[in-house]
């Protein structure tokens, strides 16, 4: 059977770039919430000679993710899952951001845990924002609720977010949700390894994507402080996805990899205000 690479949030940005990079090795299944965007992305991929299909999916909906996984399984052997779907602070309410970014990560990982073949991997896309906010802000002691009681987990996360002024709540929710993505891969690496699956996260910095365009006024200060003083190109992180998904990187699991142009290393923590 054909080996499949499933990419959530594959209709644009990093997800679409990853589809183009991995399309020479896998049949691609991209997902997203906007059918029109998916259709355009699939046509783009097919014009490049890549076998690709689109499947609409809201990752915050567990049943929708189950339908996605079943569809992908019928296509072939699922080898790689790149979970790139997510919302930035200006794309929704604080609770919607938490549902998509954090609960969505649990849904994708738990459902595909039983679908990815041995020696496959799941790559979760976090963000350097998950590293920027002080640890005392993060309700990390409550993260474990995510796999036992989703609604209580969400309630505890939003209780922490509500402590901040309303104008900052979407940003705080985003940072907490991305910090959770990092935690999830670290805490569940052993469980996934029992099935021969690697799981880890990548924390991108500032890349040239539609999402970044909406945050450009805020992000420019970070670019000026980076070691590499420019925005990243989506082709650069797409290549990282390809390298890390390869079986030659088979001893790598349970970690987060920063791909941020040296923003964290250059001491940018003081730029983020909450």
PDB file of C-alpha atoms in Angstrom, residues 24 84 125 129 155 162 166-167 185 203-204 222 245 250:
ATOM      1  CA  UNK A  24       8.080  13.168  -3.622  1.00  0.00           C
ATOM      2  CA  UNK A  84       0.277  22.185  11.770  1.00  0.00           C
ATOM      3  CA  UNK A 125       3.835  22.332  15.491  1.00  0.00           C
ATOM      4  CA  UNK A 129       5.774  31.703  22.045  1.00  0.00           C
ATOM      5  CA  UNK A 155     -11.761  25.072  32.231  1.00  0.00           C
ATOM      6  CA  UNK A 162      -8.899  34.969  32.770  1.00  0.00           C
ATOM      7  CA  UNK A 166      -8.970  41.071  28.413  1.00  0.00           C
ATOM      8  CA  UNK A 167      -6.823  42.671  25.718  1.00  0.00           C
ATOM      9  CA  UNK A 185       5.268  15.360  23.108  1.00  0.00           C
ATOM     10  CA  UNK A 203       8.637  25.504  17.622  1.00  0.00           C
ATOM     11  CA  UNK A 204       8.838  27.865  14.662  1.00  0.00           C
ATOM     12  CA  UNK A 222      11.407  40.179  17.475  1.00  0.00           C
ATOM     13  CA  UNK A 245      10.296  12.512   9.554  1.00  0.00           C
ATOM     14  CA  UNK A 250      14.889   7.304  14.202  1.00  0.00           C
TER      15      UNK A 250
END
